[in-house]
Amino acid sequence: MSDFKLKIVLSILTGIIFSFVFILLAFVLPPQKEEPTLIKKPSNILEEVSKSLRK
């Protein structure tokens, strides 16, 4: 086999191996879960006014 063909075959095999590794990592690593944000209800009139001014 000539050097050029050997380089092509090794390049293709390396690409397949790296792709396989990243695909495995995508399935093994858990996705990041976002925690829901809780919105506190204003307890008095001052908090209601403050919240309305921030919007």
PDB file of C-alpha atoms in Angstrom:
ATOM      1  CA  MET A   1       0.000   0.000   0.000  1.00  0.00           C
ATOM      2  CA  SER A   2       1.361   3.407  -0.831  1.00  0.00           C
ATOM      3  CA  ASP A   3       1.885   6.070   1.785  1.00  0.00           C
ATOM      4  CA  PHE A   4      -0.951   8.195   0.427  1.00  0.00           C
ATOM      5  CA  LYS A   5      -3.516   5.399   0.651  1.00  0.00           C
ATOM      6  CA  LEU A   6      -2.303   4.512   4.156  1.00  0.00           C
ATOM      7  CA  LYS A   7      -2.722   8.136   5.278  1.00  0.00           C
ATOM      8  CA  ILE A   8      -6.247   8.245   3.826  1.00  0.00           C
ATOM      9  CA  VAL A   9      -7.259   5.009   5.566  1.00  0.00           C
ATOM     10  CA  LEU A  10      -5.783   6.125   8.900  1.00  0.00           C
ATOM     11  CA  SER A  11      -7.494   9.518   8.603  1.00  0.00           C
ATOM     12  CA  ILE A  12     -10.863   7.895   7.994  1.00  0.00           C
ATOM     13  CA  LEU A  13     -10.402   5.452  10.885  1.00  0.00           C
ATOM     14  CA  THR A  14      -9.358   8.277  13.214  1.00  0.00           C
ATOM     15  CA  GLY A  15     -12.431  10.300  12.241  1.00  0.00           C
ATOM     16  CA  ILE A  16     -14.713   7.331  12.863  1.00  0.00           C
ATOM     17  CA  ILE A  17     -13.142   6.648  16.278  1.00  0.00           C
ATOM     18  CA  PHE A  18     -13.431  10.287  17.404  1.00  0.00           C
ATOM     19  CA  SER A  19     -17.027  10.447  16.194  1.00  0.00           C
ATOM     20  CA  PHE A  20     -17.826   7.252  18.074  1.00  0.00           C
ATOM     21  CA  VAL A  21     -16.265   8.646  21.274  1.00  0.00           C
ATOM     22  CA  PHE A  22     -18.279  11.872  21.095  1.00  0.00           C
ATOM     23  CA  ILE A  23     -21.503   9.983  20.361  1.00  0.00           C
ATOM     24  CA  LEU A  24     -20.882   7.778  23.401  1.00  0.00           C
ATOM     25  CA  LEU A  25     -20.193  10.828  25.554  1.00  0.00           C
ATOM     26  CA  ALA A  26     -23.462  12.384  24.422  1.00  0.00           C
ATOM     27  CA  PHE A  27     -25.376   9.340  25.677  1.00  0.00           C
ATOM     28  CA  VAL A  28     -23.367   8.805  28.867  1.00  0.00           C
ATOM     29  CA  LEU A  29     -23.246  12.362  30.208  1.00  0.00           C
ATOM     30  CA  PRO A  30     -26.556  13.531  31.673  1.00  0.00           C
ATOM     31  CA  PRO A  31     -28.106  16.712  30.272  1.00  0.00           C
ATOM     32  CA  GLN A  32     -28.103  19.763  32.509  1.00  0.00           C
ATOM     33  CA  LYS A  33     -31.434  20.172  34.223  1.00  0.00           C
ATOM     34  CA  GLU A  34     -32.697  23.653  34.938  1.00  0.00           C
ATOM     35  CA  GLU A  35     -34.503  24.088  38.212  1.00  0.00           C
ATOM     36  CA  PRO A  36     -37.837  25.889  37.947  1.00  0.00           C
ATOM     37  CA  THR A  37     -37.835  29.426  39.249  1.00  0.00           C
ATOM     38  CA  LEU A  38     -40.392  30.133  41.925  1.00  0.00           C
ATOM     39  CA  ILE A  39     -42.123  33.494  41.819  1.00  0.00           C
ATOM     40  CA  LYS A  40     -42.973  34.783  45.260  1.00  0.00           C
ATOM     41  CA  LYS A  41     -46.324  36.487  45.587  1.00  0.00           C
ATOM     42  CA  PRO A  42     -46.078  39.966  47.172  1.00  0.00           C
ATOM     43  CA  SER A  43     -47.250  39.862  50.765  1.00  0.00           C
ATOM     44  CA  ASN A  44     -48.023  43.570  51.202  1.00  0.00           C
ATOM     45  CA  ILE A  45     -48.726  46.723  49.213  1.00  0.00           C
ATOM     46  CA  LEU A  46     -45.114  47.969  49.277  1.00  0.00           C
ATOM     47  CA  GLU A  47     -43.845  44.783  47.651  1.00  0.00           C
ATOM     48  CA  GLU A  48     -46.574  45.039  44.983  1.00  0.00           C
ATOM     49  CA  VAL A  49     -45.579  48.612  44.154  1.00  0.00           C
ATOM     50  CA  SER A  50     -41.906  47.702  44.098  1.00  0.00           C
ATOM     51  CA  LYS A  51     -42.563  44.777  41.769  1.00  0.00           C
ATOM     52  CA  SER A  52     -44.704  46.873  39.435  1.00  0.00           C
ATOM     53  CA  LEU A  53     -41.994  49.548  39.234  1.00  0.00           C
ATOM     54  CA  ARG A  54     -39.368  46.951  38.273  1.00  0.00           C
ATOM     55  CA  LYS A  55     -41.398  45.770  35.267  1.00  0.00           C
TER      56      LYS A  55
END
